[in-house]
Coordinates of C-alpha atoms and ligand atoms in Angstrom, one line a residue:
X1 CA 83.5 114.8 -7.4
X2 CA 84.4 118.0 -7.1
X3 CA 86.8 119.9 -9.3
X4 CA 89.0 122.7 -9.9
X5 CA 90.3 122.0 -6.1
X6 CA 93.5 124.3 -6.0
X7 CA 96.5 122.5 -4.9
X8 CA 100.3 123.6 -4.7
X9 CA 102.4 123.0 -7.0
X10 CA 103.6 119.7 -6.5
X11 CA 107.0 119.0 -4.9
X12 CA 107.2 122.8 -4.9
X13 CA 108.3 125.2 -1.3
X14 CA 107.0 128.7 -1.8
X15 CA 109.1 131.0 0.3
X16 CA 108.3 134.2 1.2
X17 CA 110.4 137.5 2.3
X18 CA 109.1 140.6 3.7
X19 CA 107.4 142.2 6.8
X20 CA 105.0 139.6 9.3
X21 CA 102.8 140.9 11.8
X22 CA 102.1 137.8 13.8
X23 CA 99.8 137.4 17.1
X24 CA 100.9 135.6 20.0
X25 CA 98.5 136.3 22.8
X26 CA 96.0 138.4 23.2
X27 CA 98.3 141.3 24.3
X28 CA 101.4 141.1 22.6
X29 CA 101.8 140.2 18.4
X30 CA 105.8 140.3 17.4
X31 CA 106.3 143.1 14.8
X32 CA 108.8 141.6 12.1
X33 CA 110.1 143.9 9.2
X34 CA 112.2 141.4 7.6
X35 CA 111.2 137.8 8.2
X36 CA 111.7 134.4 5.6
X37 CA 108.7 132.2 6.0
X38 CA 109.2 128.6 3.8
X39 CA 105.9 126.9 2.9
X40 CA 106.1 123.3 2.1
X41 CA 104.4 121.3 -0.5
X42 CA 101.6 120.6 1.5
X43 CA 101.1 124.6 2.7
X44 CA 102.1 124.0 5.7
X45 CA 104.9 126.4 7.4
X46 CA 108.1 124.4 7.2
X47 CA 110.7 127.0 8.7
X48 CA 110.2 130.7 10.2
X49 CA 112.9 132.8 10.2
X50 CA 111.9 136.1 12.6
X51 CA 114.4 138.6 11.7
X52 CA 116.8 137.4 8.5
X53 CA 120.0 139.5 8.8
X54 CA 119.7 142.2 5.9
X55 CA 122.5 141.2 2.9
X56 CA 121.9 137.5 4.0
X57 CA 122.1 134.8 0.5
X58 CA 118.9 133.8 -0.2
X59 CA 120.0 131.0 -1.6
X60 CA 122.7 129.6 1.3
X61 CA 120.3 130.5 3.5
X62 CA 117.4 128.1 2.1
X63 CA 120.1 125.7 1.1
X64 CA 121.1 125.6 4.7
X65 CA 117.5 124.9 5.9
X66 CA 117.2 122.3 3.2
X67 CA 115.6 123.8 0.3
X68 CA 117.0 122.8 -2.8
X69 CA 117.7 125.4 -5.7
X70 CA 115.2 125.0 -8.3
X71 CA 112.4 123.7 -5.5
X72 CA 111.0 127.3 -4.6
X73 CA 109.2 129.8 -5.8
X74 CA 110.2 133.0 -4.4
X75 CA 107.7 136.3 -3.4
X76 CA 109.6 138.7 -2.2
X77 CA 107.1 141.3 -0.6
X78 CA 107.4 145.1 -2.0
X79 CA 107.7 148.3 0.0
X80 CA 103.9 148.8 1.6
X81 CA 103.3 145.2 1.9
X82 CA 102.8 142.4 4.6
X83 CA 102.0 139.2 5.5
X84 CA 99.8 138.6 8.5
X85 CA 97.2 135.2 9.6
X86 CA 94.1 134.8 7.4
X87 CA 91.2 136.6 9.1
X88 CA 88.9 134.5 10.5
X89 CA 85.3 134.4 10.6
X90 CA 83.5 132.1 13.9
X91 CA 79.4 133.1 12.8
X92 CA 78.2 133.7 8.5
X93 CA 75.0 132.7 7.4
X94 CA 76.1 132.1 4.2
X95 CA 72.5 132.3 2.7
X96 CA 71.7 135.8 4.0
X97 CA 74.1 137.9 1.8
X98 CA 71.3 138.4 -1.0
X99 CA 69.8 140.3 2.1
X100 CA 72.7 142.3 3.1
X101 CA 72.1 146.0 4.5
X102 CA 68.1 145.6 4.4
X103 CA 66.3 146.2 7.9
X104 CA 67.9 147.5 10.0
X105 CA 65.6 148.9 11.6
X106 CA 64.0 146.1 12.8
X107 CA 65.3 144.1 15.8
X108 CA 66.3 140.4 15.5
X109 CA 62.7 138.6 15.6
X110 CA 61.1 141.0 13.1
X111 CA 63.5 141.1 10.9
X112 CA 63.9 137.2 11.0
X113 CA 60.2 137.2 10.1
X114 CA 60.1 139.9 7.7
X115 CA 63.4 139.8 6.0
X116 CA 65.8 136.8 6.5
X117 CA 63.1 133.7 6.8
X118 CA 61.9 135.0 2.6
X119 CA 65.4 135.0 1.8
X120 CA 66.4 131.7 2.9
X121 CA 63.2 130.1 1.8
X122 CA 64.4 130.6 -1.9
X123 CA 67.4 127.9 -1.2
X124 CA 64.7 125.3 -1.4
X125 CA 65.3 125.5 -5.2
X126 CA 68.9 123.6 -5.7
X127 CA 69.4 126.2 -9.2
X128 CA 68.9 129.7 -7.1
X129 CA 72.0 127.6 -4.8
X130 CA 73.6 126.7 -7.3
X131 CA 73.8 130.5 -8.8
X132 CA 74.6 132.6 -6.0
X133 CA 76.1 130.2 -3.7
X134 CA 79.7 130.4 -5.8
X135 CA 79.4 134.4 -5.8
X136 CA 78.9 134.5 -2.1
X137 CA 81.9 132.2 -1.3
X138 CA 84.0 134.0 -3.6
X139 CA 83.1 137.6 -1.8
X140 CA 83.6 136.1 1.2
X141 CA 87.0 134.8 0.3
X142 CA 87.7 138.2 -1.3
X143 CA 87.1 139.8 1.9
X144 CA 90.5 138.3 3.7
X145 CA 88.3 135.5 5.1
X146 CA 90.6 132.1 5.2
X147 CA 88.2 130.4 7.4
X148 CA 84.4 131.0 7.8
X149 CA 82.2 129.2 10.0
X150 CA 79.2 129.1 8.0
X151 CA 75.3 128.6 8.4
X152 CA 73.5 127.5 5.5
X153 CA 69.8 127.0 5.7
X154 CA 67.7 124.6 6.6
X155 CA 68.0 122.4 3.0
X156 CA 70.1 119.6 2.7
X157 CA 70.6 119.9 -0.7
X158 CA 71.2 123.5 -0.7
X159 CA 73.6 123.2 2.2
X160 CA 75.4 119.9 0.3
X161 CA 76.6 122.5 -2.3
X162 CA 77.4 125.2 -0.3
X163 CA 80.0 122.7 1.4
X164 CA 81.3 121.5 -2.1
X165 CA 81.5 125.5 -3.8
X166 CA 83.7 126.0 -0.7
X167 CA 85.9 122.9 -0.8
X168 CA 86.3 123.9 -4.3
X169 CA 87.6 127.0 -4.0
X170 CA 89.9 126.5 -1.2
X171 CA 88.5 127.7 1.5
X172 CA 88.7 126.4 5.4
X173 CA 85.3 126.5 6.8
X174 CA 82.4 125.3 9.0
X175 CA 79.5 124.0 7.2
X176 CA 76.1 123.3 8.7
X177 CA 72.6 123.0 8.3
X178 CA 69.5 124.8 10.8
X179 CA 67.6 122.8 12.7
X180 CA 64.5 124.4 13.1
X181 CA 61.3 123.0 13.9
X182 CA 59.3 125.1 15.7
X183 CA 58.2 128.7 15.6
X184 CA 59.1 129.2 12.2
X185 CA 56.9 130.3 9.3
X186 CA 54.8 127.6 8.0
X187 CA 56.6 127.6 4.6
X188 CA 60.2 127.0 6.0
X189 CA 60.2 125.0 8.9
X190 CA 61.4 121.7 9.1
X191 CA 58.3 118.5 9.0
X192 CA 59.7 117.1 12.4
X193 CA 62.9 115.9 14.5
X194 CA 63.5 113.0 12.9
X195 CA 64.0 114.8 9.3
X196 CA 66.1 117.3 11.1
X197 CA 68.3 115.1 12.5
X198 CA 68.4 112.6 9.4
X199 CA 69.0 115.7 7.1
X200 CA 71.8 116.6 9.3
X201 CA 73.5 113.1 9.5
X202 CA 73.3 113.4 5.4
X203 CA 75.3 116.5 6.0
X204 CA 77.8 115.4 8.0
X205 CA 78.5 112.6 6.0
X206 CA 78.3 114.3 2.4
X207 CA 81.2 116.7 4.0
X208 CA 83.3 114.0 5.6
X209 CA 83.9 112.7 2.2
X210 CA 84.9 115.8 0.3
X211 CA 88.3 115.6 -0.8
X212 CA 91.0 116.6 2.0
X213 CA 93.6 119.4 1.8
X214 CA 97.0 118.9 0.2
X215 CA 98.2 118.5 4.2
X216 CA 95.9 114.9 4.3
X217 CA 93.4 116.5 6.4
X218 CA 89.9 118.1 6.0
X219 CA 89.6 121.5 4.8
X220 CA 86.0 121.7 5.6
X221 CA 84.3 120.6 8.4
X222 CA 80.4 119.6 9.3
X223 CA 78.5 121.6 12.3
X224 CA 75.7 120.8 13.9
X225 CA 73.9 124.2 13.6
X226 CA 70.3 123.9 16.1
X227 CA 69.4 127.9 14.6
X228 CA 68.6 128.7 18.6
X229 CA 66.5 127.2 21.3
X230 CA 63.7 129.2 20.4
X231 CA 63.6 127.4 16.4
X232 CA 63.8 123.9 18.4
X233 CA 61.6 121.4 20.1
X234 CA 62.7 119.6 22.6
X235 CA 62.3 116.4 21.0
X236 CA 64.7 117.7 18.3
X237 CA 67.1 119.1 20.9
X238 CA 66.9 115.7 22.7
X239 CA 67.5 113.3 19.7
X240 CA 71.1 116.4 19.0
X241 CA 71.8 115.5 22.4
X242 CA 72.2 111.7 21.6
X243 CA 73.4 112.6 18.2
X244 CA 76.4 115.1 19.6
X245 CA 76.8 112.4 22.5
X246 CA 77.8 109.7 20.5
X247 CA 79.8 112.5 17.9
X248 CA 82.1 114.2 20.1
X249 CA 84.6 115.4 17.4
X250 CA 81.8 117.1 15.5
X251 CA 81.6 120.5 15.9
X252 CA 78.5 122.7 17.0
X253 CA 77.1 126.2 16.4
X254 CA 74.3 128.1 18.0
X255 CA 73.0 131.4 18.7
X256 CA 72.9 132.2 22.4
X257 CA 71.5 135.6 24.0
X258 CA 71.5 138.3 21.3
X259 CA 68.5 140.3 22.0
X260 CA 66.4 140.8 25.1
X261 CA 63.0 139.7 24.1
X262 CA 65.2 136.3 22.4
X263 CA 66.2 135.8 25.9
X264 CA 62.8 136.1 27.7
X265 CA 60.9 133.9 25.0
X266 CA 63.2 131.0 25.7
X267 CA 62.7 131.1 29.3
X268 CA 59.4 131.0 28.4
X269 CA 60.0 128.2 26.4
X270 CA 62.0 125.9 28.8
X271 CA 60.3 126.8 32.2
X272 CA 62.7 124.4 33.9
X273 CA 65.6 126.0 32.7
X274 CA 66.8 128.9 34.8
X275 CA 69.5 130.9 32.1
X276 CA 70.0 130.5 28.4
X277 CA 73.0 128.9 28.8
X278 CA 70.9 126.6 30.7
X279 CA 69.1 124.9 28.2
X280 CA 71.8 124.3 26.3
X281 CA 73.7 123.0 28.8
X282 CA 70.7 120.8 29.5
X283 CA 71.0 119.2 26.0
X284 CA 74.7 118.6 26.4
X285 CA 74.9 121.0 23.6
X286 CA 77.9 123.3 25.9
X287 CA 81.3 121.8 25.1
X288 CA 84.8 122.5 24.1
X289 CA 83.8 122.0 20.4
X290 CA 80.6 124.6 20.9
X291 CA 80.7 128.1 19.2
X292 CA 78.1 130.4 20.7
X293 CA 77.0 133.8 18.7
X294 CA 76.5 136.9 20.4
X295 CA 76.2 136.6 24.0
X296 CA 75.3 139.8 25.0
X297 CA 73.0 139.4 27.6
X298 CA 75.4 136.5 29.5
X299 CA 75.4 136.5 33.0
X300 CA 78.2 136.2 35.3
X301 CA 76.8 132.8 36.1
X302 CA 76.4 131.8 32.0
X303 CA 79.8 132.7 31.8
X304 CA 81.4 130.4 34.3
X305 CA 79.4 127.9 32.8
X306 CA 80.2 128.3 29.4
X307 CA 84.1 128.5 30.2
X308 CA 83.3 125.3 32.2
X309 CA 82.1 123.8 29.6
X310 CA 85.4 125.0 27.1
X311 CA 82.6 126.4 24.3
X312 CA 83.3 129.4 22.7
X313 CA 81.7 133.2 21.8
X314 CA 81.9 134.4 18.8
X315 CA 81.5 138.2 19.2
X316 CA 79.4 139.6 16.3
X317 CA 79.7 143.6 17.1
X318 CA 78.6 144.9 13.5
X319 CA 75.3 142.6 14.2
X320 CA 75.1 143.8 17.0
X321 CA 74.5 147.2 16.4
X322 CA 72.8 146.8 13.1
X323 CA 69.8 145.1 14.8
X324 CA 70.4 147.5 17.9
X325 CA 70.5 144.3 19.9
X326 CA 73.0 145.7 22.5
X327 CA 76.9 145.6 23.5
X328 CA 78.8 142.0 24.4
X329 CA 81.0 142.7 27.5
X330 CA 84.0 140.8 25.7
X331 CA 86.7 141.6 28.4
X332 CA 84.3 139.9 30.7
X333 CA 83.7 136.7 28.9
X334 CA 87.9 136.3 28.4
X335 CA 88.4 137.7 32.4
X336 CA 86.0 133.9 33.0
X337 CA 88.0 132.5 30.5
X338 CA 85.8 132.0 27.6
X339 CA 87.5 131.9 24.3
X340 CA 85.8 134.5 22.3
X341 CA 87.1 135.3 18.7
X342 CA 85.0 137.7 15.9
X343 CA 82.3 137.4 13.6
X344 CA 80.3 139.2 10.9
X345 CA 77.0 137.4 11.4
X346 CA 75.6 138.3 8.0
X347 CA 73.2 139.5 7.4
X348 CA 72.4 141.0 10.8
X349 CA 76.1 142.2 10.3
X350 CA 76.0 144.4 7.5
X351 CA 78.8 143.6 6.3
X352 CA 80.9 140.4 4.9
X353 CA 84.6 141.5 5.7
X354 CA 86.1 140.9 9.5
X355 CA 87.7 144.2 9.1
X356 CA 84.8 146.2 9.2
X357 CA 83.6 143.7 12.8
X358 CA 87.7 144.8 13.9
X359 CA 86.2 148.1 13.9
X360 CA 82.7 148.0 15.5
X361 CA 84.6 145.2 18.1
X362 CA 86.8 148.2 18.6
X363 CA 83.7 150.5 19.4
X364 CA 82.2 148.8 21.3
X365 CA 85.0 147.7 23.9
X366 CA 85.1 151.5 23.5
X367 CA 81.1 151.9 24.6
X368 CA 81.4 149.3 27.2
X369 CA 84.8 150.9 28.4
X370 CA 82.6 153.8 29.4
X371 CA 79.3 152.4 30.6
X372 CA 78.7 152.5 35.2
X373 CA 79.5 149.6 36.6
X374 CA 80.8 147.4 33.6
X375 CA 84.2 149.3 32.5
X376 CA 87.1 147.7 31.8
X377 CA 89.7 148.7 29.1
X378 CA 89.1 149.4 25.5
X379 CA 90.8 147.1 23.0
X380 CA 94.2 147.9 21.3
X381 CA 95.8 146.7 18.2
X382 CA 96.6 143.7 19.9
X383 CA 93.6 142.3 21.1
X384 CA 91.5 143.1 18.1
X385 CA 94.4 141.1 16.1
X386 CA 94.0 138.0 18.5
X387 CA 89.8 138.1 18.1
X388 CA 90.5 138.1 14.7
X389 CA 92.7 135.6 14.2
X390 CA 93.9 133.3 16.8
X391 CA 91.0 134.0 19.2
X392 CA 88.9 132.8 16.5
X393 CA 91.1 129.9 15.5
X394 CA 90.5 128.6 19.5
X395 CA 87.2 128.7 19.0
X396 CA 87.1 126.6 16.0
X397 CA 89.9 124.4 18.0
X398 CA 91.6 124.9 15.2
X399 CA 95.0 126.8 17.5
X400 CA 97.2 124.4 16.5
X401 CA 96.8 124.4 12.6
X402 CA 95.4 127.9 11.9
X403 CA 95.7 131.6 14.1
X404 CA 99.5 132.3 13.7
X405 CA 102.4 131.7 11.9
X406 CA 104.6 128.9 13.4
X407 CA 106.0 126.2 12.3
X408 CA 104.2 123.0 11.5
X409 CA 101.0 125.1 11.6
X410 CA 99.1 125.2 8.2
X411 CA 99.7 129.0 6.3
X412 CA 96.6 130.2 6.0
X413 CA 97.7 134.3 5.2
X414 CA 96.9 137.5 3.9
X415 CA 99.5 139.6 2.2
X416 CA 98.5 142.8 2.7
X417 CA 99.1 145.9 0.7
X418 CA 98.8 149.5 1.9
X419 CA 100.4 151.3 -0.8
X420 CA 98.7 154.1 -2.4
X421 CA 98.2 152.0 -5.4
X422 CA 95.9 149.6 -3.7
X423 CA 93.0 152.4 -4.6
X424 CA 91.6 152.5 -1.6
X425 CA 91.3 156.5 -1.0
X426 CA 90.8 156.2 3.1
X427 CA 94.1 154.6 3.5
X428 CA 97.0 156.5 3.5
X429 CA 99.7 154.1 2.6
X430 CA 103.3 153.6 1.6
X431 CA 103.8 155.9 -1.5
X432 CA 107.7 156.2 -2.4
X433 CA 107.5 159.3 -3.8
X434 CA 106.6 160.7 0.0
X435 CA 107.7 157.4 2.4
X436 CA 110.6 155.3 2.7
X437 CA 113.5 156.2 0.5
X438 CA 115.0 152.7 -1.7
X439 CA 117.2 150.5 0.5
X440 CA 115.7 151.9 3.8
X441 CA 114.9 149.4 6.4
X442 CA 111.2 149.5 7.4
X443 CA 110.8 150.8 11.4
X444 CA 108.6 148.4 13.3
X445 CA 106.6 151.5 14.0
X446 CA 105.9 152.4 10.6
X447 CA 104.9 148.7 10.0
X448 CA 102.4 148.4 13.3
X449 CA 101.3 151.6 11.5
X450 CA 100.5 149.8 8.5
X451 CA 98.7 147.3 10.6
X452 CA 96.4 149.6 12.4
X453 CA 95.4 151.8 9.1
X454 CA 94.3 148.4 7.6
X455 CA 92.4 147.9 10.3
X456 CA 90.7 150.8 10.5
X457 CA 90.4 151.9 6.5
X458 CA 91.1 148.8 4.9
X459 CA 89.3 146.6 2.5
X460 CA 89.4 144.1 0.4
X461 CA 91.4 146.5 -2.0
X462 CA 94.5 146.1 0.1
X463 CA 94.2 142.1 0.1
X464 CA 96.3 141.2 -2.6
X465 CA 96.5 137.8 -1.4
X466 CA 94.2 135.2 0.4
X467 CA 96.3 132.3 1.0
X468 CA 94.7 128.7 3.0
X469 CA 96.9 125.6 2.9
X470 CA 99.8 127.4 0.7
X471 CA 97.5 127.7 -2.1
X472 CA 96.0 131.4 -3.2
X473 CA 92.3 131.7 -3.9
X474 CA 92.0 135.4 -3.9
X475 CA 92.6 138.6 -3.6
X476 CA 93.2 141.6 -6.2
X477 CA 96.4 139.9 -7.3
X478 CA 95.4 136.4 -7.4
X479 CA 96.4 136.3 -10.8
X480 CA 99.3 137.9 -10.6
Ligands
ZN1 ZN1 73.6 134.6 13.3

């Protein structure tokens, strides 16, 4: 059983007033300086007011829309604050933050070998887990993460906590567990396909049974997680295939061409295959459900497949460069009309916080923007909103609960605060001594401003609130 699972109160709205930035497509989010959103019970949005008139009753207002007095609890946003989606996070190896910032200078099959392989070997023993596992979530969650697809390692037992430390502490996620039979190190590699596949069914059905969100649905989720084709037989690739076949709802998660001599070592590996995408595709493993890192080296052809298919990219630019494994072509993969949303892929991401993969998504649609022959526009404010929040919720298929504000959807939020208070020296935030006299209305402007410089110089010192399902479970404020 697991406990301490927080819940809202019961019976009890929570209704919030202040400034919303909220994404609608991946070129337009509405800017909305004074905006009444009412959270039910369950933490799901009941009503969205865009634009409440200023000098409006609270109180008739929310009586009109059927809140009772007495049923609410009110947080009225302060000057330098605002709500926006939870960020969300489509590729984490949970078990690599202990290895966070080291190697870089290797490039991805080294530094598996030499840095990540030792560091996930140690989750063999369930009491290293069971210490750092809760740590890890919570820095995660810290970082304005509301939903993280995560990896764990090739343990069940390791990977059966993992899923209950973040069902405990609220968080929406991904959980899975690496297949990996095959060109591995001898001392973590799984003994054969069968106890991959049988380790994984354990999985799936030890997170099908952890208690559901206070919206009667799950809050985490299993994924099948084959590491890449390189890590798997085909044996074990052909018993997923029946396994996924027979599972369509269950979600899947790969890597899928990162680095150049990745990509050349699988066609090695499956001569019959001609692309990447390919082999995949040969194991049924390409569907709507399907969230595929990287994708750097895609070619036209792997595109169309892959948006053919439905499956998703997560783009994982901070990873990217770290392991100076090259540049996506983003605007590519959406012009085929592959859904593509953000991740942090730690540890080759050196960092845990989708802010700081906002930025290096930003430079590299910057790089790319300039390269011969590939072009194509750098990415505003806009787009870098949508990857990071409802471009990642489409590919979790998780649009119509998570991604936005609207109603019926779950509120999975941030509330953001870019006042100079927040301590965070690079952003230069709402101070009232210099910014918007008392009483002033707030410019949409000034508040896309605010957007952009937490984007840019934010961190998780201007997250005073990480909010999944109505319920808080972090942030500076949590507490208060
Ligand atoms: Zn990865």
């Amino acid at each position: 059983m697991v406990a301490n699972v927080p819940t809202v109160a019961p019976g009890k709205y929570t209704v919030y007033l202040g400034p919303v930035i909220n994404p609608t497509t991946s070129t337009h989010f509405d800017i909305l300086p004074n905006c009444l959103v009412v959270v039910d019970p369950k933490g799901n949005i009941e009503r969205l007011i865009e634009n409440l008139p200023h000098g409006s009753e609270l109180q008739n207002v929310l009586g009109q829309i059927g809140v009772p007095d007495g049923r609410y609890s009110l947080v009225v946003l302060e000057h330098g604050e605002f709500l926006m989606p939870g960020l969300i996070d489509t590729h984490i190896h949970a078990c690599q933050l202990p290895n966070l910032g080291l190697g870089g200078d290797h490039e991805l099959l080294d530094w598996l070998e030499k840095y990540t392989y030792p560091t996930e070997r140690r989750f063999s023993e369930i009491d290293y887990a069971a210490r750092i596992y809760p740590e890890i979530v919570e820095r995660i969650i810290n970082s304005g993460t509301t939903t993280s697809c995560y990896y764990g390692t090739l343990h069940l037992e390791a990977t059966k906590l993992l899923a209950d430390i973040v069902r405990s502490k609220g968080q929406r996620a991904f959980v899975g567990k690496c297949n990996m039979d095959r060109n591995c190190p001898s001392y973590y590699i799984e003994p054969s396909a069968h106890v991959s596949l049988e380790t994984t069914k354990l999985l799936v059905a030890h997170i099908q049974n952890l208690p559901q969100s206070s919206a009667g649905e799950p809050l985490v989720h299993p994924v099948i997680t084959p590491r890449f084709a390189i890590s798997c037989t085909e044996q074990l690739l052909t018993d997923l295939k029946k396994y996924v076949e027979t599972n369509p709802h269950i979600a899947i998660q790969t890597h899928i061409s990162e680095n150049q001599q990745e990509v050349k070592k699988t066609l090695e590996l499956f001569p019959d295959c001609t692309s990447y995408a390919g082999v995949y595709d040969k194991y049924k493993l390409l569907r709507s459900n399907t969230i595929l890192a990287h994708g750097v080296y895609l070619t036209d052809e792997e595109m169309k497949l892959i948006a053919q298919r439905g499956a998703g990219v997560s783009h994982c630019p901070a990873s990217n460069f770290y392991l100076g494994s090259g540049m996506a072509r983003v605007r590519k993969l959406l012009d085929h009309g592959v859904k593509v949303g953000l991740g942090t892929d730690v540890s080759g991401g050196n960092s845990p916080s989708v802010l700081y993969a906002i930025q290096m998504a930003s430079n590299t649609s910057k790089m790319v923007a300039i390269l011969p022959n590939e072009g194509g526009k750098k990415f505003d404010v806009a787009m870098l909103l949508y990857l990071a929040t409802l471009g990642g919720a489409e590919v979790c298929c998780l649009q119509d609960r998570i991604g936005s504000f609207k109603e019926g959807k779950a509120f999975d939020a941030l509330l953001v605060n870019v006042r100079d208070d927040s301590g965070n020296p690079a952003v230069w935030g709402y101070n009232p001594n210099r910014d918007l006299a008392e009483g002033d209305c707030l410019k949409k402007e000034v508040l896309k401003e605010w957007l952009e410089r937490f984007f840019f110089c934010g961190d998780d010192r201007n997250i005073r609130q990480v909010i999944v399902q109505g319920s808080v479970i972090g942030g500076q404020g949590r507490q208060g």
